[in-house]
Short mmCIF file of C-alpha atoms and ligand atoms in Angstrom, two decimals:
data_model
loop_
_atom_site.label_atom_id
_atom_site.label_comp_id
_atom_site.label_asym_id
_atom_site.label_seq_id
_atom_site.Cartn_x
_atom_site.Cartn_y
_atom_site.Cartn_z
CA MET W 183 -15.04 -7.55 -6.26
CA ILE W 184 -11.66 -7.26 -7.96
CA GLU W 185 -10.12 -10.35 -9.47
CA ALA W 186 -7.06 -10.98 -11.61
CA ILE W 187 -6.51 -14.57 -12.68
CA ASP W 188 -3.20 -15.48 -14.24
CA VAL W 189 -2.87 -12.08 -15.88
CA THR W 190 0.06 -11.60 -18.22
CA LYS W 191 0.96 -8.47 -20.17
CA SER W 192 3.81 -8.02 -22.60
CA PHE W 193 4.88 -4.86 -24.38
CA GLY W 194 6.99 -6.26 -27.20
CA ASP W 195 9.88 -7.99 -25.44
CA VAL W 196 9.06 -6.50 -22.05
CA VAL W 197 7.02 -8.80 -19.83
CA ALA W 198 5.34 -6.27 -17.55
CA LEU W 199 3.11 -8.86 -15.81
CA ASP W 200 3.74 -12.57 -15.64
CA GLY W 201 0.82 -14.68 -14.38
CA VAL W 202 -0.47 -12.36 -11.66
CA ASN W 203 -3.32 -13.38 -9.34
CA VAL W 204 -5.10 -10.91 -7.07
CA SER W 205 -8.46 -11.10 -5.35
CA VAL W 206 -10.10 -8.33 -3.35
CA PRO W 207 -13.34 -8.89 -1.40
CA GLU W 208 -16.01 -6.22 -0.93
CA GLY W 209 -15.18 -3.31 1.36
CA SER W 210 -11.57 -4.31 1.71
CA ILE W 211 -8.38 -2.38 1.00
CA HIS W 212 -5.77 -4.30 -0.95
CA GLY W 213 -2.24 -3.05 -1.42
CA LEU W 214 -0.11 -3.59 -4.47
CA LEU W 215 3.50 -3.08 -3.53
CA GLY W 216 6.55 -3.02 -5.71
CA HIS W 217 9.48 -0.94 -6.85
CA ASN W 218 9.56 1.21 -10.01
CA GLY W 219 8.67 -0.84 -13.06
CA ALA W 220 7.27 -3.79 -11.05
CA GLY W 221 4.03 -3.68 -13.05
CA LYS W 222 1.66 -1.95 -10.62
CA THR W 223 0.25 0.65 -13.01
CA THR W 224 -0.01 -1.95 -15.77
CA LEU W 225 -2.18 -4.16 -13.53
CA VAL W 226 -4.33 -1.20 -12.48
CA HIS W 227 -4.83 -0.28 -16.14
CA ILE W 228 -5.86 -3.82 -17.04
CA LEU W 229 -8.32 -4.00 -14.13
CA SER W 230 -9.78 -0.63 -15.05
CA THR W 231 -10.29 -1.58 -18.75
CA LEU W 232 -7.63 0.81 -20.07
CA LEU W 233 -5.37 -2.01 -21.27
CA GLU W 234 -6.11 -5.52 -22.50
CA PRO W 235 -4.16 -8.34 -20.90
CA THR W 236 -2.01 -10.48 -23.21
CA SER W 237 -3.50 -13.51 -21.46
CA GLY W 238 -5.49 -14.29 -18.35
CA THR W 239 -8.76 -12.98 -16.98
CA ALA W 240 -9.70 -9.89 -15.01
CA ARG W 241 -13.10 -9.37 -13.42
CA ILE W 242 -14.73 -6.52 -11.57
CA CYS W 243 -17.93 -7.32 -9.64
CA GLY W 244 -17.90 -10.61 -11.54
CA LEU W 245 -17.86 -8.82 -14.93
CA ASP W 246 -15.12 -9.50 -17.44
CA VAL W 247 -13.06 -6.36 -18.09
CA ASN W 248 -12.86 -7.10 -21.82
CA ALA W 249 -16.27 -8.52 -22.63
CA ASP W 250 -18.18 -6.17 -20.29
CA ALA W 251 -15.87 -3.14 -20.36
CA GLN W 252 -18.77 -0.68 -20.50
CA GLU W 253 -20.49 -2.19 -17.47
CA VAL W 254 -17.21 -2.39 -15.59
CA ARG W 255 -16.52 1.31 -16.20
CA ARG W 256 -19.83 2.25 -14.60
CA ARG W 257 -18.77 0.51 -11.39
CA ILE W 258 -15.23 1.75 -10.95
CA GLY W 259 -13.34 4.90 -10.11
CA LEU W 260 -9.71 5.44 -11.01
CA THR W 261 -7.22 7.90 -9.64
CA GLY W 262 -4.16 7.61 -11.81
CA GLN W 263 -0.55 7.97 -10.82
CA PHE W 264 -0.43 11.42 -12.33
CA ALA W 265 -3.07 14.03 -11.55
CA SER W 266 -5.77 14.36 -14.15
CA VAL W 267 -7.71 17.40 -12.97
CA ASP W 268 -8.17 20.30 -15.36
CA GLU W 269 -5.92 23.05 -14.04
CA GLN W 270 -7.90 25.88 -15.58
CA LEU W 271 -11.18 24.84 -13.98
CA SER W 272 -12.05 25.35 -10.34
CA GLY W 273 -12.45 22.39 -8.01
CA ARG W 274 -16.23 22.66 -8.26
CA GLU W 275 -16.17 22.95 -12.05
CA ASN W 276 -13.96 19.87 -12.32
CA LEU W 277 -16.42 17.79 -10.32
CA MET W 278 -19.47 19.27 -12.10
CA LEU W 279 -17.95 18.48 -15.47
CA ILE W 280 -17.36 14.83 -14.60
CA ALA W 281 -20.82 14.44 -13.10
CA ARG W 282 -22.38 15.89 -16.26
CA LEU W 283 -20.25 13.60 -18.43
CA LEU W 284 -21.55 10.67 -16.39
CA GLY W 285 -25.09 11.74 -17.28
CA ALA W 286 -26.22 13.61 -14.17
CA THR W 287 -28.64 16.52 -14.47
CA ARG W 288 -27.31 20.00 -13.53
CA ARG W 289 -29.00 19.79 -10.19
CA GLN W 290 -27.77 16.24 -9.42
CA ALA W 291 -24.27 17.25 -10.50
CA ALA W 292 -24.32 20.27 -8.20
CA VAL W 293 -25.50 18.21 -5.22
CA ARG W 294 -22.87 15.54 -5.75
CA SER W 295 -20.09 18.10 -6.26
CA GLU W 296 -20.99 19.92 -3.04
CA GLU W 297 -21.03 16.61 -1.14
CA LEU W 298 -17.59 15.69 -2.38
CA LEU W 299 -16.12 19.16 -1.85
CA GLU W 300 -17.34 18.98 1.73
CA LEU W 301 -16.06 15.43 2.27
CA PHE W 302 -12.63 16.30 0.92
CA ASP W 303 -12.36 19.57 2.78
CA LEU W 304 -12.26 21.61 -0.42
CA SER W 305 -15.39 23.75 0.04
CA GLU W 306 -13.44 26.90 0.79
CA ALA W 307 -11.25 26.52 -2.28
CA ALA W 308 -14.12 25.32 -4.48
CA LYS W 309 -14.15 28.43 -6.67
CA ARG W 310 -10.42 28.72 -7.22
CA PRO W 311 -8.74 27.27 -10.32
CA ALA W 312 -7.10 23.92 -9.53
CA SER W 313 -3.79 25.42 -10.71
CA THR W 314 -3.70 27.38 -7.43
CA TYR W 315 -4.16 24.23 -5.28
CA SER W 316 -1.36 22.71 -3.22
CA GLY W 317 -0.19 19.18 -4.05
CA GLY W 318 -2.32 17.70 -1.27
CA MET W 319 -5.44 19.62 -2.37
CA ARG W 320 -4.94 18.51 -5.96
CA ARG W 321 -4.60 14.91 -4.86
CA ARG W 322 -7.82 15.19 -2.83
CA LEU W 323 -9.61 16.73 -5.79
CA ASP W 324 -8.27 13.95 -7.98
CA ILE W 325 -9.63 11.26 -5.65
CA ALA W 326 -12.92 13.17 -5.31
CA ALA W 327 -13.18 13.21 -9.11
CA SER W 328 -12.91 9.41 -9.24
CA LEU W 329 -15.77 9.14 -6.74
CA VAL W 330 -18.29 11.30 -8.58
CA GLY W 331 -20.11 8.28 -9.96
CA ALA W 332 -20.27 6.62 -6.50
CA PRO W 333 -18.26 3.59 -7.68
CA GLN W 334 -18.27 0.21 -5.90
CA VAL W 335 -14.62 -0.31 -6.73
CA ILE W 336 -11.85 2.22 -6.74
CA PHE W 337 -8.27 2.08 -7.97
CA LEU W 338 -5.76 4.46 -6.47
CA ASP W 339 -2.37 4.47 -8.14
CA GLU W 340 0.12 5.88 -5.62
CA PRO W 341 -2.44 8.16 -3.99
CA THR W 342 -0.03 9.78 -1.53
CA THR W 343 3.25 9.99 -3.43
CA GLY W 344 4.77 13.41 -2.91
CA LEU W 345 2.43 14.44 -0.09
CA ASP W 346 3.61 15.74 3.26
CA PRO W 347 2.87 13.57 6.33
CA THR W 348 -0.23 15.54 7.33
CA SER W 349 -1.80 15.43 3.86
CA ARG W 350 -0.91 11.75 3.64
CA ILE W 351 -2.81 11.00 6.83
CA GLY W 352 -5.74 13.02 5.44
CA VAL W 353 -5.83 10.82 2.35
CA TRP W 354 -5.56 7.67 4.51
CA GLU W 355 -8.64 8.78 6.46
CA ILE W 356 -10.53 9.19 3.20
CA ILE W 357 -9.51 5.75 1.98
CA LYS W 358 -10.49 4.12 5.29
CA ARG W 359 -13.88 5.82 5.17
CA LEU W 360 -14.47 4.57 1.63
CA ALA W 361 -13.78 0.98 2.66
CA LYS W 362 -16.04 1.36 5.69
CA ASP W 363 -18.81 2.44 3.32
CA GLY W 364 -18.33 -0.82 1.41
CA VAL W 365 -16.15 0.41 -1.45
CA SER W 366 -13.47 -2.08 -2.49
CA VAL W 367 -10.09 -0.42 -2.88
CA LEU W 368 -6.99 -1.48 -4.75
CA LEU W 369 -4.12 0.86 -4.10
CA THR W 370 -0.54 0.85 -5.24
CA THR W 371 2.13 2.31 -3.07
CA GLN W 372 5.86 2.55 -2.57
CA TYR W 373 5.35 3.34 1.10
CA LEU W 374 5.45 0.27 3.28
CA GLU W 375 4.07 2.14 6.24
CA GLU W 376 1.07 3.10 4.14
CA ALA W 377 0.41 -0.52 3.21
CA ASP W 378 0.84 -1.54 6.83
CA GLN W 379 -1.59 1.12 8.08
CA LEU W 380 -4.29 0.70 5.47
CA CYS W 381 -4.31 -2.65 3.78
CA GLU W 382 -5.98 -5.82 4.93
CA ARG W 383 -3.96 -7.75 2.42
CA ILE W 384 -0.91 -7.03 0.34
CA THR W 385 0.42 -8.40 -2.92
CA LEU W 386 4.10 -7.86 -3.42
CA LEU W 387 5.10 -7.55 -7.07
CA SER W 388 8.62 -7.77 -8.35
CA LYS W 389 9.44 -7.63 -12.06
CA GLY W 390 5.89 -8.52 -13.01
CA SER W 391 5.54 -11.53 -10.72
CA VAL W 392 3.85 -11.94 -7.37
CA VAL W 393 6.60 -12.75 -4.88
CA ALA W 394 4.49 -12.70 -1.73
CA GLY W 395 0.96 -12.09 -0.52
CA GLY W 396 -0.95 -12.00 2.73
CA THR W 397 -1.86 -9.74 5.61
CA PRO W 398 0.87 -7.34 6.75
CA ALA W 399 1.25 -9.44 9.92
CA GLU W 400 1.61 -12.68 7.97
CA LEU W 401 4.23 -11.20 5.69
CA LYS W 402 6.21 -9.85 8.59
CA ALA W 403 6.00 -13.12 10.48
CA ALA W 404 7.10 -15.13 7.45
CA VAL W 405 10.17 -13.08 6.69
CA GLY W 406 11.10 -10.77 9.50
CA GLN W 407 12.59 -11.75 12.79
CA ARG W 408 11.80 -10.49 16.27
CA MET W 409 15.02 -9.57 17.98
CA VAL W 410 16.07 -8.89 21.52
CA THR W 411 19.20 -6.75 21.61
CA VAL W 412 21.11 -6.84 24.86
CA THR W 413 23.89 -4.42 25.73
CA LEU W 414 26.01 -5.80 28.56
CA SER W 415 27.88 -3.62 31.02
CA SER W 416 31.20 -4.76 29.59
CA GLU W 417 32.50 -6.57 26.53
CA SER W 418 34.18 -9.23 28.68
CA GLU W 419 30.73 -10.52 29.66
CA VAL W 420 29.76 -11.33 26.08
CA PRO W 421 31.11 -14.93 25.88
CA ALA W 422 29.39 -15.96 29.14
CA ALA W 423 26.12 -14.37 28.02
CA VAL W 424 26.22 -16.11 24.64
CA ARG W 425 26.99 -19.47 26.31
CA ALA W 426 24.12 -19.12 28.76
CA LEU W 427 21.66 -18.09 26.06
CA ASP W 428 22.75 -20.94 23.79
CA ALA W 429 22.23 -23.37 26.65
CA ALA W 430 18.72 -21.95 27.09
CA GLY W 431 17.97 -22.73 23.42
CA PHE W 432 18.51 -19.29 21.84
CA ARG W 433 20.76 -18.59 18.86
CA ALA W 434 22.47 -15.59 20.38
CA ALA W 435 25.17 -13.83 18.42
CA PRO W 436 27.63 -11.12 19.45
CA GLN W 437 27.12 -7.95 17.40
CA GLU W 438 29.93 -6.04 15.80
CA SER W 439 29.88 -3.18 18.23
CA GLY W 440 31.25 -3.79 21.72
CA ALA W 441 29.14 -5.45 24.37
CA VAL W 442 26.01 -6.07 22.31
CA VAL W 443 24.38 -9.47 21.81
CA GLY W 444 21.52 -10.08 19.36
CA VAL W 445 18.99 -12.77 20.25
CA PRO W 446 16.41 -13.82 17.66
CA VAL W 447 13.17 -14.77 19.45
CA ALA W 448 9.84 -16.22 18.39
CA ALA W 449 7.57 -14.14 20.62
CA SER W 450 7.74 -11.07 22.82
CA ALA W 451 7.26 -13.35 25.84
CA ASP W 452 10.77 -14.69 25.22
CA LEU W 453 12.10 -11.33 26.33
CA ALA W 454 11.52 -12.31 29.96
CA VAL W 455 13.31 -15.64 29.44
CA VAL W 456 16.32 -13.85 27.94
CA VAL W 457 16.51 -11.48 30.91
CA ARG W 458 16.18 -14.32 33.43
CA THR W 459 18.84 -16.39 31.68
CA LEU W 460 21.27 -13.49 31.74
CA ASN W 461 20.53 -12.75 35.40
CA GLU W 462 21.14 -16.38 36.31
CA ALA W 463 24.43 -16.27 34.42
CA GLN W 464 25.27 -13.20 36.49
CA THR W 465 25.90 -10.98 33.52
CA GLU W 466 24.83 -7.39 33.89
CA ILE W 467 22.41 -5.86 31.39
CA ALA W 468 23.08 -2.19 30.67
CA GLU W 469 20.45 -1.76 27.97
CA LEU W 470 17.70 -3.86 26.47
CA GLY W 471 15.94 -3.50 23.12
CA PHE W 472 13.15 -5.39 21.36
CA SER W 473 12.35 -5.00 17.69
CA GLU W 474 9.48 -6.36 15.61
CA PRO W 475 10.03 -7.15 11.94
CA THR W 476 8.77 -4.44 9.61
CA LEU W 477 7.37 -4.60 6.12
CA ASP W 478 10.63 -3.03 5.01
CA ASP W 479 12.40 -6.26 6.01
CA VAL W 480 9.87 -8.25 3.99
CA TYR W 481 10.12 -6.01 0.99
CA LEU W 482 13.89 -5.79 0.87
CA ARG W 483 14.34 -9.48 1.43
CA LEU W 484 11.79 -10.70 -1.10
CA THR W 485 12.62 -8.27 -3.87
CA ARG W 486 16.31 -9.08 -3.41
CA GLU W 487 15.60 -12.81 -3.54
CA ASN W 488 13.68 -12.32 -6.74
CA ALA W 489 16.55 -10.38 -8.25
CA GLY W 490 18.68 -13.51 -7.83
CA THR W 491 20.94 -12.08 -5.12
CA PRO W 492 21.52 -14.57 -2.31
CA VAL W 493 19.98 -13.47 0.94
CA PRO W 494 21.93 -13.95 4.14
CA ALA W 495 20.06 -16.32 6.45
N1 ATP K 640 3.10 1.22 -22.98
C1 ATP K 640 4.22 0.58 -22.67
N2 ATP K 640 5.12 0.21 -23.62
C2 ATP K 640 6.24 -0.45 -23.29
N3 ATP K 640 6.57 -0.81 -22.05
C3 ATP K 640 5.73 -0.47 -21.05
C4 ATP K 640 4.52 0.24 -21.30
N4 ATP K 640 3.89 0.42 -20.13
C5 ATP K 640 4.67 -0.13 -19.19
N5 ATP K 640 5.79 -0.68 -19.74
C6 ATP K 640 6.85 -1.40 -19.03
O1 ATP K 640 6.26 -2.35 -18.18
C7 ATP K 640 6.94 -2.42 -16.93
C8 ATP K 640 5.97 -2.15 -15.79
O2 ATP K 640 5.59 -0.77 -15.81
P1 ATP K 640 4.53 -0.14 -14.78
O3 ATP K 640 4.29 1.26 -15.22
O4 ATP K 640 3.37 -1.04 -14.69
O5 ATP K 640 5.36 -0.18 -13.43
P2 ATP K 640 4.97 0.45 -12.01
O6 ATP K 640 5.10 -0.68 -11.03
O7 ATP K 640 3.71 1.19 -12.06
O8 ATP K 640 6.20 1.45 -11.78
P3 ATP K 640 6.24 2.90 -11.03
O9 ATP K 640 6.40 2.60 -9.57
O10 ATP K 640 7.48 3.53 -11.57
O11 ATP K 640 5.00 3.65 -11.36
C9 ATP K 640 8.09 -1.44 -17.04
O12 ATP K 640 9.24 -2.15 -17.44
C10 ATP K 640 7.65 -0.48 -18.12
O13 ATP K 640 8.76 0.06 -18.79
MG1 MG K 641 3.16 3.13 -11.74
#
C-alpha cells in the first residue's frame, strides 16, 4: 500500500534521503524511527505528494505519487508533525470544514464529523474553540481531521510527541483500531517503546539512510543481547564462578561492581543452566537478574555505528 523505492532527496548540499526503501502492506503499522534530522518528515512528505523526490519512485496503492498525485491524495490522510487545526474554530467546525472541502454535502459532513468526534472522545468538547483544547485533545482532533475522507493510507508524523502517558496510550488505541479496520499506517516516532508496542515492522533511518529494518523482535535479536546477571554472596567467589561458567561454554565476565557476574545467553532457557552450573561449583547466588535486549539497544548501537564511532563488541 505504501512503497518507497530507492528514494533520494537533496536540498542543495544537504542529502536528506539517500536511497531509501520502505514497503508497507495493507492494514499494517510501519514505524519510521530516527533521531532529529534523520529524514523522517522528508520521507512522509514525499509519500504524501507534498515534496518531489530527487530520484527514485514512491507509490501509494500502486499509484505513482508524482504522476497520479491527485488520485493519491484522495486515498491518504496526513497528520503532520505540527498541529494543523484551526484554533479559532471548534472541534466540530474543523471537521465539518474539511469534510466540505473534500466535497461532502452538509448532511454527509455532519454525520462524518459526529462519528469522528465520538470515536476520538471529543463529543463533549465539540463546540469549544480548539484553542481551549489540551495538547492531547488537539492531537486527537488533528488525527480525526486526517481521517475525514476515510483514507486507506494514513501518515502520522510523531503522533504522540509531547503527550502525557495516558493520552499517548489513547492515541495508540486509535492507531491500532485503524489498522484493524484495514488502514495502512506509516508513523514516525522518537519513542522506541511506541514502535515496539505498535509497529509490525520498523525502518531505522540515520542521516537519510536505512540502517536497519525488520520486526521489533528481529531487530532486538540481531543487535541486543540477553543477559543473566548474577550477584554472588561474596566477591571472593567471582573467579570460581567465572571459571565454572566458562567451562560450561558461557562467556561470563565480572562486572565492575563487587560480586556481580554478567553472562550473555542465547535464550531464557539458559538461565537454568547458569544456575545449575553455579550450584555445582558451590558458589552462592545472592541475586539473579535476566534482561532482554530493548529497541533502545538497537537504536543506540546502529545509529552510533552509522556515525562512524566504533561500537564495543
Ligand atoms: N526544505 C528544506 N530545505 C533544506 N533542508 C531541509 C529542508 N527540509 C528538510 N531539510 C533537511 O533535511 C534533513 C532531514 O530533515 P527531516 O525534517 O526530514 O528530519 P526528521 O527526521 O523529520 O527530523 P525531526 O525528528 O527533527 O522531525 C535535515 O538535515 C533538514 O535540515
Ligand atoms: Mg520530522
